[in-house]
mmCIF file of C-alpha atoms in Angstrom:
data_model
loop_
_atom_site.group_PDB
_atom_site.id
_atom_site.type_symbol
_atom_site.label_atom_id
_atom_site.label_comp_id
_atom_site.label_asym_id
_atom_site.label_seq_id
_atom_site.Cartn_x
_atom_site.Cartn_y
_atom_site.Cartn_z
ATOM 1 C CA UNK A 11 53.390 45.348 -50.447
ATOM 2 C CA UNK A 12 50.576 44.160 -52.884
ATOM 3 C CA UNK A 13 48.612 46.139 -55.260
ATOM 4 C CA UNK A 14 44.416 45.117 -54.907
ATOM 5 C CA UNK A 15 42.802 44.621 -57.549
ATOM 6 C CA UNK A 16 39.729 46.512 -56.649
ATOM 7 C CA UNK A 17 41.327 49.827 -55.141
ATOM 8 C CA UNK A 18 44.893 49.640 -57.033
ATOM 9 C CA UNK A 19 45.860 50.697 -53.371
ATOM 10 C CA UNK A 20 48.688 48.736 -51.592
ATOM 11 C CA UNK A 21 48.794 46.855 -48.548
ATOM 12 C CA UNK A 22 51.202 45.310 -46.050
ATOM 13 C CA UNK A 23 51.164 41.548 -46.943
ATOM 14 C CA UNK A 24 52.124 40.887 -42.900
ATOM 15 C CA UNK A 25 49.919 42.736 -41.654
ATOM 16 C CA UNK A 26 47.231 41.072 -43.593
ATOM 17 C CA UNK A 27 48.520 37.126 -42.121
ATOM 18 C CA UNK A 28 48.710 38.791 -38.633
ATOM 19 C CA UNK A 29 46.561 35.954 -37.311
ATOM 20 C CA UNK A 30 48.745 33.267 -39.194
ATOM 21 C CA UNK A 31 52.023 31.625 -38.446
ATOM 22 C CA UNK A 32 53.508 31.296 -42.354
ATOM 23 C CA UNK A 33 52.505 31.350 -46.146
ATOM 24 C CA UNK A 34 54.465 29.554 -48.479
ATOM 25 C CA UNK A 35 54.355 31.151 -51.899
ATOM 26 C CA UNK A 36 55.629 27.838 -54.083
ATOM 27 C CA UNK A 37 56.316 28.209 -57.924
ATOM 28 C CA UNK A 38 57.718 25.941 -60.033
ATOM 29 C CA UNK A 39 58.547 26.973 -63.679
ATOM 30 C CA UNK A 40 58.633 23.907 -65.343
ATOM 31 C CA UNK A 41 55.611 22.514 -64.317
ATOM 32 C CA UNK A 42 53.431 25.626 -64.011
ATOM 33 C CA UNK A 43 52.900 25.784 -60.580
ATOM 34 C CA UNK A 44 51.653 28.464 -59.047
ATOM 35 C CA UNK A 45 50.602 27.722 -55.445
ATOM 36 C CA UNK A 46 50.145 29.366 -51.780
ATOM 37 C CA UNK A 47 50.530 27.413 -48.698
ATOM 38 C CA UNK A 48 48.739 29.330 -45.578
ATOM 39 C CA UNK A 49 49.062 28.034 -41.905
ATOM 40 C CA UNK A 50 47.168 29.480 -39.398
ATOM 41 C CA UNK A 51 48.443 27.551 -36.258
ATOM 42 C CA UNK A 52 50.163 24.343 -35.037
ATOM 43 C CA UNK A 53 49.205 25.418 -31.398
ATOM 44 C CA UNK A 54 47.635 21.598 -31.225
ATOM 45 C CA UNK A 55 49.238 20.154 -33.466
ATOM 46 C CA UNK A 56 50.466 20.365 -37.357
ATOM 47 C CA UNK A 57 48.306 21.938 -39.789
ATOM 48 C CA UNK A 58 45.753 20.373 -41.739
ATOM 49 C CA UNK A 59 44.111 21.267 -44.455
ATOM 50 C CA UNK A 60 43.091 20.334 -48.179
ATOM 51 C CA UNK A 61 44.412 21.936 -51.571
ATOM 52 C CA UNK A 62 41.834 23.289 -53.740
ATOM 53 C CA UNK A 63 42.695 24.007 -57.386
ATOM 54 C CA UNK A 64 40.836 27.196 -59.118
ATOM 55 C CA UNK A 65 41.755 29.068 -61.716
ATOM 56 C CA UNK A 66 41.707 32.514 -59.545
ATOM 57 C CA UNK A 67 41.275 35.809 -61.161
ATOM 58 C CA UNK A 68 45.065 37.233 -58.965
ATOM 59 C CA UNK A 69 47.069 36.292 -56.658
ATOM 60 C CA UNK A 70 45.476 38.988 -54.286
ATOM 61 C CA UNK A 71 42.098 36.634 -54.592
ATOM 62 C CA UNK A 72 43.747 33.009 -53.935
ATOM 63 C CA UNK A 73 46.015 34.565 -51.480
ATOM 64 C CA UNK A 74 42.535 35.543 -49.407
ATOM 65 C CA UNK A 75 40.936 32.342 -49.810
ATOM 66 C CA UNK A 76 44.014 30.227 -48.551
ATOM 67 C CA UNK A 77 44.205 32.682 -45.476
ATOM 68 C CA UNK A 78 40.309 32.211 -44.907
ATOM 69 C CA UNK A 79 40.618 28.871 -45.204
ATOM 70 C CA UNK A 80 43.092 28.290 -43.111
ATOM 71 C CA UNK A 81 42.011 30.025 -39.970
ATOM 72 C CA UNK A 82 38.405 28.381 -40.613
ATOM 73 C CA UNK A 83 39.909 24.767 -40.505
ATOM 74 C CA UNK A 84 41.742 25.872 -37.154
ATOM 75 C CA UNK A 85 38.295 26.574 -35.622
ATOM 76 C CA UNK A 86 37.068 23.254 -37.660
ATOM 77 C CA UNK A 87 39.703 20.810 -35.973
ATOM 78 C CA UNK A 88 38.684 22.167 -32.293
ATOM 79 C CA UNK A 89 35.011 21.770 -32.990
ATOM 80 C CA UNK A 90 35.655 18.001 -34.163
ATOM 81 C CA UNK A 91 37.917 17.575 -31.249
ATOM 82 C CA UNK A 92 41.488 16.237 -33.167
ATOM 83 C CA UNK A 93 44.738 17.421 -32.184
ATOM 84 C CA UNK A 94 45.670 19.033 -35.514
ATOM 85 C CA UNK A 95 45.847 22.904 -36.283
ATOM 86 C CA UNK A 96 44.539 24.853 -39.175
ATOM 87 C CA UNK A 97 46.283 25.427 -42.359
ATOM 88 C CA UNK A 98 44.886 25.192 -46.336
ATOM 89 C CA UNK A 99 46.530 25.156 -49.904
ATOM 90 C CA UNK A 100 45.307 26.521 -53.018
ATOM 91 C CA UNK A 101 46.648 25.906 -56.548
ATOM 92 C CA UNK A 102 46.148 28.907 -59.733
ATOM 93 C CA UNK A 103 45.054 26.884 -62.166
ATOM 94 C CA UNK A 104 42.445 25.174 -64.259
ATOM 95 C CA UNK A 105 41.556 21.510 -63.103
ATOM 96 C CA UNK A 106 39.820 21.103 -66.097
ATOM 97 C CA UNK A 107 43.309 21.159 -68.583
ATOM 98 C CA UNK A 108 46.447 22.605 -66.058
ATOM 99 C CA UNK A 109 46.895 19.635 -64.224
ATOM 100 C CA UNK A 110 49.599 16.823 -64.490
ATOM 101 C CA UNK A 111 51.699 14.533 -62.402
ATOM 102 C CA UNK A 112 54.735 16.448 -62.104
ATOM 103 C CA UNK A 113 52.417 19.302 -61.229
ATOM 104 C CA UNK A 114 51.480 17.692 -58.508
ATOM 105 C CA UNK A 115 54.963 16.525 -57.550
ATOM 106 C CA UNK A 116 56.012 19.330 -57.722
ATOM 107 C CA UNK A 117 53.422 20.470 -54.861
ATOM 108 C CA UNK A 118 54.192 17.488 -52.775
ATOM 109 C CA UNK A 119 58.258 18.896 -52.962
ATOM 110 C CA UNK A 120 57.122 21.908 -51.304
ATOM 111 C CA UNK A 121 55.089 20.515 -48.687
ATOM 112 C CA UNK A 122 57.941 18.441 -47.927
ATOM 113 C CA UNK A 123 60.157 21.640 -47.283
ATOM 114 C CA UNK A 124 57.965 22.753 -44.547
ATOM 115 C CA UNK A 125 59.176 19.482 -42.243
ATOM 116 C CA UNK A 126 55.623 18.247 -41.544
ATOM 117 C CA UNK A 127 54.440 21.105 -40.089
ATOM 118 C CA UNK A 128 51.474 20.800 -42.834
ATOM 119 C CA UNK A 129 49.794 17.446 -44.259
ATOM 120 C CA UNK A 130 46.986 17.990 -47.019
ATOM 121 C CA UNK A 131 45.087 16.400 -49.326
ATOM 122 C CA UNK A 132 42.260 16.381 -51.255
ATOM 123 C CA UNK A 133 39.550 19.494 -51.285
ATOM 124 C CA UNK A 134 37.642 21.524 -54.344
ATOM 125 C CA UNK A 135 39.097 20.573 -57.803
ATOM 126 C CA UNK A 136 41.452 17.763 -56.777
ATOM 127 C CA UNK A 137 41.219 14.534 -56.444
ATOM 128 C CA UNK A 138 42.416 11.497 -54.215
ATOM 129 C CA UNK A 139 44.337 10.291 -57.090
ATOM 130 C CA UNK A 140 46.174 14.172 -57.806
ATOM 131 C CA UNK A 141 48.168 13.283 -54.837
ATOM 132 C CA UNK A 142 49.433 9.732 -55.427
ATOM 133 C CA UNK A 143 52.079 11.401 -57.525
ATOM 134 C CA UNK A 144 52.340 14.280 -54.412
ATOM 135 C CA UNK A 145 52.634 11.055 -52.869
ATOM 136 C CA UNK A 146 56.262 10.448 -54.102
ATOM 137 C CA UNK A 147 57.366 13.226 -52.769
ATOM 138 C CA UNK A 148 56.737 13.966 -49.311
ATOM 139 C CA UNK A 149 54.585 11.518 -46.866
ATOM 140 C CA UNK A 150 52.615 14.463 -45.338
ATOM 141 C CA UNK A 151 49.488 13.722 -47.362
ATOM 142 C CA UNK A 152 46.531 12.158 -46.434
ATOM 143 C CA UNK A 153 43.190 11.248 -47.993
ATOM 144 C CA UNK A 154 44.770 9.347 -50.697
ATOM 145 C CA UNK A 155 42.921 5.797 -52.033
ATOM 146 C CA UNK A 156 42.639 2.990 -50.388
ATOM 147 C CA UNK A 157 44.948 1.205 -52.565
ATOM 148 C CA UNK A 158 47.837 3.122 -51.125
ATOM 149 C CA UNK A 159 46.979 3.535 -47.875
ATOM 150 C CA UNK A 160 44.731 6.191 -47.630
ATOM 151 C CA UNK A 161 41.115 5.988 -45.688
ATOM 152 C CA UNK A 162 39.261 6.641 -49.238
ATOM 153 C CA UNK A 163 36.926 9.554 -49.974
ATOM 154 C CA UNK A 164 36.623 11.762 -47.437
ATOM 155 C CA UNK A 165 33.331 13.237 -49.283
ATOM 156 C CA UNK A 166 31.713 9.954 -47.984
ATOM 157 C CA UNK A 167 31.796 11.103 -44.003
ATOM 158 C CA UNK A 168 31.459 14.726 -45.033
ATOM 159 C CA UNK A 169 28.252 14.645 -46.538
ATOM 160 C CA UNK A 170 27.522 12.709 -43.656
ATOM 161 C CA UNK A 171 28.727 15.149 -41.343
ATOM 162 C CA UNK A 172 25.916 17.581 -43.659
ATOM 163 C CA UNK A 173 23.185 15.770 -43.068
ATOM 164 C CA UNK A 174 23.911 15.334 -39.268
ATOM 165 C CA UNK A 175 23.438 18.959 -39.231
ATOM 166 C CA UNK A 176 20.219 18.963 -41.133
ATOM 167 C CA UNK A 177 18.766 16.743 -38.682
ATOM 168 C CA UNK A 178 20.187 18.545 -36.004
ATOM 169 C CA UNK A 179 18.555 21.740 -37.422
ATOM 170 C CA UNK A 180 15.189 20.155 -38.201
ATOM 171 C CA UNK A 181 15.334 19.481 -34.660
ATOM 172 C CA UNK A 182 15.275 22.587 -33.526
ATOM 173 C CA UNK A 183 13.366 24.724 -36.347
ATOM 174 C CA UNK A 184 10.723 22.168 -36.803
ATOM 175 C CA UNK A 185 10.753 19.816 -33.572
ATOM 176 C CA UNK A 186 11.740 16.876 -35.387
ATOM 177 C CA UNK A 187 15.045 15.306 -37.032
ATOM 178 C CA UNK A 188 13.005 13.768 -39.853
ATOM 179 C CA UNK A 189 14.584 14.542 -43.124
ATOM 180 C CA UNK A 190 10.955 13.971 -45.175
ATOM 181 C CA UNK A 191 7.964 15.625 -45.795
ATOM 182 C CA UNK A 192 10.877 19.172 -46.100
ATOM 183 C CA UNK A 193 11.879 20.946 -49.098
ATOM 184 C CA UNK A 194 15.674 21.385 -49.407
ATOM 185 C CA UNK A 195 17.481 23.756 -51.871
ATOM 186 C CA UNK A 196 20.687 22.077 -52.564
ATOM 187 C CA UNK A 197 23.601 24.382 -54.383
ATOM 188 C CA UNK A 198 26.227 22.606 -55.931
ATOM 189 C CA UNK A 199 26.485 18.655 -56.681
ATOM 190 C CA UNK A 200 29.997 18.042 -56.576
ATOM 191 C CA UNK A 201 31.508 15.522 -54.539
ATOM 192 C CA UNK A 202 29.689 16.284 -51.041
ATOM 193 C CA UNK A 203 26.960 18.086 -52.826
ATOM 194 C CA UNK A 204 25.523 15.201 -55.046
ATOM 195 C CA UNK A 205 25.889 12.496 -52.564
ATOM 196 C CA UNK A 206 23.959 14.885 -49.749
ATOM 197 C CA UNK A 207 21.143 15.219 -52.389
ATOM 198 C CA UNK A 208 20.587 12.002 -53.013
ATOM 199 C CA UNK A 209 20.311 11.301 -49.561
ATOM 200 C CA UNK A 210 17.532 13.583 -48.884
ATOM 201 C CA UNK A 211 16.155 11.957 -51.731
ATOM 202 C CA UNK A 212 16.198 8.423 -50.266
ATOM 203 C CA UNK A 213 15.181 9.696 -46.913
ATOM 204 C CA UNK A 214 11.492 11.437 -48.761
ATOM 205 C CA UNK A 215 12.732 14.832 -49.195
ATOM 206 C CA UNK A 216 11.916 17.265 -52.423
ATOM 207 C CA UNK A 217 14.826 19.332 -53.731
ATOM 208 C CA UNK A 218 15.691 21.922 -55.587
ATOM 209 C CA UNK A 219 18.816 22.097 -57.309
ATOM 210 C CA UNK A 220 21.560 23.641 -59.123
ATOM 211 C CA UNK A 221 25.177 23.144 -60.375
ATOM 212 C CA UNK A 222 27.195 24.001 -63.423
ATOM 213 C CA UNK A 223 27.528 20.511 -64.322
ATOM 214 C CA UNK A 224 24.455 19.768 -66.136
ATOM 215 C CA UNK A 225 25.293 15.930 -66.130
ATOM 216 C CA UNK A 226 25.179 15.951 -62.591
ATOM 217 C CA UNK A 227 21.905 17.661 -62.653
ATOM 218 C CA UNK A 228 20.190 15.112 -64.811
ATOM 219 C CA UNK A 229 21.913 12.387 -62.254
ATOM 220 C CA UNK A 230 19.773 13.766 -59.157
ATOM 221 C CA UNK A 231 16.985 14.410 -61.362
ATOM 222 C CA UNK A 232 17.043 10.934 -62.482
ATOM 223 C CA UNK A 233 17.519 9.463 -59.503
ATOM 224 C CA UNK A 234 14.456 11.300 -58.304
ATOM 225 C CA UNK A 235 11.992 10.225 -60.719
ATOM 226 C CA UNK A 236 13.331 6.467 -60.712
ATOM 227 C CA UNK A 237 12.427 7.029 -56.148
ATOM 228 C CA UNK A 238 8.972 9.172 -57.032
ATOM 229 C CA UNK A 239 11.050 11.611 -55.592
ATOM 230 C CA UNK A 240 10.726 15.320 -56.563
ATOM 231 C CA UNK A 241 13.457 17.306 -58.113
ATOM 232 C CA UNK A 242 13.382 20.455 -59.831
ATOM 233 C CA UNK A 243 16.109 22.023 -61.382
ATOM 234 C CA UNK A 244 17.266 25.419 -61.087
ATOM 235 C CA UNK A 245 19.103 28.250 -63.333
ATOM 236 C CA UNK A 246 21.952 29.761 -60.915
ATOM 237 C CA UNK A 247 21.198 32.273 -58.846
ATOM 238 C CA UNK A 248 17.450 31.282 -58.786
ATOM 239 C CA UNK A 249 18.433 28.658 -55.902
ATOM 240 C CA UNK A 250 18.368 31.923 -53.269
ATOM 241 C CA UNK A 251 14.782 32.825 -54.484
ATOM 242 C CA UNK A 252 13.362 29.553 -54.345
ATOM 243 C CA UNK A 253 10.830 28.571 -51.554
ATOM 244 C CA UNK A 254 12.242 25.684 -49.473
ATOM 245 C CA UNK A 255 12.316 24.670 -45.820
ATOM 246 C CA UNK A 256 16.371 24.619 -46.003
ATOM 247 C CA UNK A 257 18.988 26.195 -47.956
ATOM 248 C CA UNK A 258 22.003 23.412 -48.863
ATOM 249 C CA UNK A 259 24.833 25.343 -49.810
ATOM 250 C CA UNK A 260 27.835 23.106 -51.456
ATOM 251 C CA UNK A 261 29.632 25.011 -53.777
ATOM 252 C CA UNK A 262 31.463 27.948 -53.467
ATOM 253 C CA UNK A 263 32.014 30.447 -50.479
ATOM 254 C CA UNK A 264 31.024 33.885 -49.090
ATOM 255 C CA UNK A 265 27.544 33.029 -51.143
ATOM 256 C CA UNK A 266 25.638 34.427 -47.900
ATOM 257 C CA UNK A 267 26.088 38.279 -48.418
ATOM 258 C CA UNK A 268 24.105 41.702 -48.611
ATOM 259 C CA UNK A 269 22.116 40.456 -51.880
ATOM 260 C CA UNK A 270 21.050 36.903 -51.031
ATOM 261 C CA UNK A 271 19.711 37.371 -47.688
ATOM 262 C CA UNK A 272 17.232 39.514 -48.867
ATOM 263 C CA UNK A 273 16.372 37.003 -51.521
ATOM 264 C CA UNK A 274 16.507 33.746 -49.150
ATOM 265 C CA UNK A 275 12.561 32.312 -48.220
ATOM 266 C CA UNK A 276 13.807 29.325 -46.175
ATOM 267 C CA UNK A 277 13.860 28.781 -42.664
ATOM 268 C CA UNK A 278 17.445 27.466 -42.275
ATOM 269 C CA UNK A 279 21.119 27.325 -43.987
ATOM 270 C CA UNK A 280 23.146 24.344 -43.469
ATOM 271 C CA UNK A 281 25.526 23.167 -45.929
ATOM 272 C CA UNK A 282 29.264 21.593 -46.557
ATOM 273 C CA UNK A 283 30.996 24.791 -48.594
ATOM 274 C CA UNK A 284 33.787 26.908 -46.848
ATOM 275 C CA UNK A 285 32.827 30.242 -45.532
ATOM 276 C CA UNK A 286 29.410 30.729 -46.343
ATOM 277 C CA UNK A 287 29.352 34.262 -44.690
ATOM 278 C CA UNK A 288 30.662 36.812 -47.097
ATOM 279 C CA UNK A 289 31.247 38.577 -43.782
ATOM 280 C CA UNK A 290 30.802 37.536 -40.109
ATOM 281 C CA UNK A 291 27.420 40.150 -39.952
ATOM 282 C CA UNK A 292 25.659 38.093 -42.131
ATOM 283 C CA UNK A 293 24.871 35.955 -39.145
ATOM 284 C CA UNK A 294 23.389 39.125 -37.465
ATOM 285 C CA UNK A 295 21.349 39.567 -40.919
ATOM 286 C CA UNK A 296 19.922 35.936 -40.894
ATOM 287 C CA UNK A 297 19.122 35.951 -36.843
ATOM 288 C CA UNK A 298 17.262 38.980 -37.423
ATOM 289 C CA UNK A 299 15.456 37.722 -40.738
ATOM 290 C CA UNK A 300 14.450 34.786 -38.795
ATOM 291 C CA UNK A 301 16.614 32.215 -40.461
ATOM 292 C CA UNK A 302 18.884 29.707 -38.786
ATOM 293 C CA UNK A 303 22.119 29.448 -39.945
ATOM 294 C CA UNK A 304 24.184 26.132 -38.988
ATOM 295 C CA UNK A 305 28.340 27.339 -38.870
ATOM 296 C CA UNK A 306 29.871 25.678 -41.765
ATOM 297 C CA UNK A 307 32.806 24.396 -39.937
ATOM 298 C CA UNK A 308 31.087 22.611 -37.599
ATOM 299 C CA UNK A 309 28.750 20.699 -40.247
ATOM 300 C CA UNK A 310 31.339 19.930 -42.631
ATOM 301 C CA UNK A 311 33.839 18.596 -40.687
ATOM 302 C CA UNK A 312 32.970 14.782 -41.837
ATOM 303 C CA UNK A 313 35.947 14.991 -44.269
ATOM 304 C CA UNK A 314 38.272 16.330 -41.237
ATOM 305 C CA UNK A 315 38.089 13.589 -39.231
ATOM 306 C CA UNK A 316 38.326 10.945 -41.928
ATOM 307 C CA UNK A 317 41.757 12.986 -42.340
ATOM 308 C CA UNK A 318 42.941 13.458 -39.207
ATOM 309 C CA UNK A 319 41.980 9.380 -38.435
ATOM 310 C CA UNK A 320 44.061 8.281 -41.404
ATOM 311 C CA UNK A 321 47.180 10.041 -39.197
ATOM 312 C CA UNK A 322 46.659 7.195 -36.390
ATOM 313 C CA UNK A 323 45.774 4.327 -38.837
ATOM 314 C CA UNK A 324 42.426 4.383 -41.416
ATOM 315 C CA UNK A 325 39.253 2.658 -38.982
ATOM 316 C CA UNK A 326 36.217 3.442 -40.663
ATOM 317 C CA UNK A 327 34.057 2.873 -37.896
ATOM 318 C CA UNK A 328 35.883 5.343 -35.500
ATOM 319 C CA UNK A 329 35.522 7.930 -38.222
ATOM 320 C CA UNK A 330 31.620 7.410 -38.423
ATOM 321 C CA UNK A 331 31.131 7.369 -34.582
ATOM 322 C CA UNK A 332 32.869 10.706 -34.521
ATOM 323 C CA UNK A 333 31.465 12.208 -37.151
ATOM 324 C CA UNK A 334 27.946 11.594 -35.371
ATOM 325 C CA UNK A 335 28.979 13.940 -32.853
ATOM 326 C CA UNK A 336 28.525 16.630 -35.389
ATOM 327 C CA UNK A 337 24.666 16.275 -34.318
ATOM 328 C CA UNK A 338 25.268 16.604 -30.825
ATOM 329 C CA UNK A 339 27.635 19.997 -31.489
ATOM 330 C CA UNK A 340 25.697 21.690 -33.146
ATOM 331 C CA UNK A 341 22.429 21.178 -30.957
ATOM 332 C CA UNK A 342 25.135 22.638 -28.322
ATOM 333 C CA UNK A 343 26.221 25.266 -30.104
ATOM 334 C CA UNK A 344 22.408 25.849 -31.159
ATOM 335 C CA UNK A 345 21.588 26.094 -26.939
ATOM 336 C CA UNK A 346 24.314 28.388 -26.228
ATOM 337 C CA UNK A 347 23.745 31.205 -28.945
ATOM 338 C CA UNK A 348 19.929 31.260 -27.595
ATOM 339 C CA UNK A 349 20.865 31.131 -23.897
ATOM 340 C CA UNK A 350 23.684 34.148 -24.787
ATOM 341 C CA UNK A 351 21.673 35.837 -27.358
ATOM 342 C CA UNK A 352 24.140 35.821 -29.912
ATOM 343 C CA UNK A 353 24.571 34.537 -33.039
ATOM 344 C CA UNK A 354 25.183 30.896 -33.795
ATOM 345 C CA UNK A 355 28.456 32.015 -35.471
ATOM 346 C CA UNK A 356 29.425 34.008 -32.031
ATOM 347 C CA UNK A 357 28.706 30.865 -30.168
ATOM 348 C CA UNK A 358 30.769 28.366 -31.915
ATOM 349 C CA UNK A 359 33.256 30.526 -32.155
ATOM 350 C CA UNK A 360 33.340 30.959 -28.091
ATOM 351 C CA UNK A 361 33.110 26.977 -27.903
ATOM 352 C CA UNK A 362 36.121 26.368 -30.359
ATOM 353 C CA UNK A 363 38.105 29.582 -28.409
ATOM 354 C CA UNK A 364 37.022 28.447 -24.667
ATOM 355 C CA UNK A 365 38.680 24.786 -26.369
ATOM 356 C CA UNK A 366 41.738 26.045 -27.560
ATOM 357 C CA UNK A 367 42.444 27.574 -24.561
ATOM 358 C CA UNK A 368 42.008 24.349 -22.434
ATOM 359 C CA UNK A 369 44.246 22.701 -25.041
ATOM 360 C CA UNK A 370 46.888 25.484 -24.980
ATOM 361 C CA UNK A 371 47.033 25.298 -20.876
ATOM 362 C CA UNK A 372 47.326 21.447 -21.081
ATOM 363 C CA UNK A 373 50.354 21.897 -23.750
ATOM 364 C CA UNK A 374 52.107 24.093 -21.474
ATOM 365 C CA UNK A 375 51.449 21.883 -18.505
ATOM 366 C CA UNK A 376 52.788 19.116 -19.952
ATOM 367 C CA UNK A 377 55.726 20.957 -21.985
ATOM 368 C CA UNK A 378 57.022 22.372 -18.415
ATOM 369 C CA UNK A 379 56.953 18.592 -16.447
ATOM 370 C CA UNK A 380 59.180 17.790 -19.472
ATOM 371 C CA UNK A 381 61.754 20.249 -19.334
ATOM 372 C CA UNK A 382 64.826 20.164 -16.741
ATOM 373 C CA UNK A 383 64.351 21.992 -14.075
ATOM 374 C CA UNK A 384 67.276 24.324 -15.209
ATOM 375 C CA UNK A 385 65.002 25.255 -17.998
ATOM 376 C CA UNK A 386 61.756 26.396 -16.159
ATOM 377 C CA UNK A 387 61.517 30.215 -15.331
ATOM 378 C CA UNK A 388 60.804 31.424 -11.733
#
């Protein structure tokens, strides 16, 4: 049982990973490590998933993001089409000063122990080169550098993957892919963030923008005025109050809730960050208030596929031609949440569902002309 820190009340840790197969709880003493390992499913395949460092508040609070983000990249890896399931890791710590290589080898011990059931790599507040030393340890890592056989950054076909879904939603909100002549309110320039911004900038696109890092602020801004391009920056939560054609959320999840929707004047969301939704209803909330909202997992799953490629041998050109079929997706997914009357979030999670099932009937099919025929039931 675990005590919340909102309520003080307790609750029954299983009951709350119902929907998931296993979390790892890995600490190591000597090195500080304080780390939860969530997987969702390996119906398809092993889990995927990125570790995130963060210097979280309990355990209670990294304990929930590793579960949501776990059963989100389940949903992600059907709606890119690899045979991987979901699973995520998430380090307690500051990137900024707790990190160090036996930290990280450390990490890369315990992901051994689970028998490559899990591979992981790179996500928010790690980098490609964290897990050269995880590296040593175990071989279930992906997304490393190039120099040691990785595919590279995987921010590269992620923020790819983003603006694939921008067109794709221009397409349907203003009949026309066209990234220019649109206002786009871009929150967060991190990895995927920045590199989406300055896209929109190259493509004729205003923005407005925000981040913590004020360096990377003055990057875009920069960049903008050295293109004629405009860029105006932004004081926190003043990005939701902003008036823009499209809201470009990049940072941090569950930043879609009771208090922001009211605030929101744009006409669409579509961004790279995790779990948008503070709450599945929020989709309800934005349908009703007129705004499209573009399911995060299927725009951000550039980064995914860069992964899941590297598995089979890095091709950089396979990855891209994949992650184009993010446009195509989500113009689907866009068709069948008008023709059902449901909420964009309701129909992709029907597509992804209606896909696992097909995948799970194939398994078996194949499992059973495998077996002796001693073992098969009658």
């Amino acid at each position: 049982m675990i005590v919340t820190a909102q309520t003080k009340e307790t609750f029954d840790l299983f009951a709350y990973m119902r929907e998931h197969e296993q979390v790892v709880f890995c600490h190591d003493e000597g090195t500080g490590l304080k780390a939860i390992i969530a997987i969702h499913s390996t119906a398809l395949g092993p889990a995927l998933g990125g570790c995130r460092m963060y210097p979280y508040a309990t355990t209670e609070e990294a304990l929930i993001d590793a579960l949501r983000l776990s059963k989100g990249m389940t949903y992600k890896c059907l709606a890119a089409d690899v045979d991987f399931g979901g699973g995520k890791a998430v380090i307690i710590g500051d990137p900024r000063k707790d990190k160090s290589p036996e930290l990280f080898r450390a990490f890369g011990q315990f992901v051994e122990s689970l028998g490559g059931r899990f591979y992981t790599g790179t996500d928010m507040g790690t980098t490609p080169e964290d897990f050269v030393h995880a590296l040593k340890e175990t071989n279930c890592i992906v997304g490393v550098p190039e120099a040691y056989g990785g595919s590279g950054d995987s921010s590269i076909p992620t923020a790819e993957g983003v603006v694939y879904g921008i067109q794709a939603t221009n397409d349907v909100v203003f009949g026309s892919k066209h990234l220019h002549g649109k206002t786009y309110a871009v929150q967060g320039l991190g990895k995927v963030g920045k590199k989406v911004a300055l896209r929109l900038l190259e493509e004729g696109a205003d923005l407005y923008v925000c981040d913590l890092n004020e360096a990377a602020v003055e990057e875009v801004v920069a960049y903008g005025k050295q293109i004629g391009a405009s860029v105006k920056p932004v004081n926190g939560t003043d990005i939701y109050r902003v008036e823009a054609d499209v809201f470009v959320p990049c940072a941090f999840g569950g930043v879609i809730n009771d208090e922001t929707i009211t605030e929101l004047r744009v006409k669409a969301v579509v961004g790279s960050a995790n779990n948008q939704l503070a709450d599945k209803r929020h989709a309800r909330m934005l349908k009703e208030k007129g705004i499209v909202y573009a399911p995060d997992y299927i725009v951000n799953a550039g980064g995914l596929i860069q992964v899941a490629d590297e598995l089979y041998g890095a091709n950089k050109e396979r990855v891209l031609s994949k992650t184009k079929a993010i446009y195509e997706t989500l113009l689907a997914i866009y068709e069948r949440a008008e023709a059902a009357g449901v909420t964009t979030v309701e129909a992709a999670d029907r597509f992804c569902e209606e896909r696992l099932q097909q995948r799970r009937r194939r398994n078996d099919f194949f499992a059973h002309q495998q077996r002796p025929k001693w073992a098969i039931r009658r």
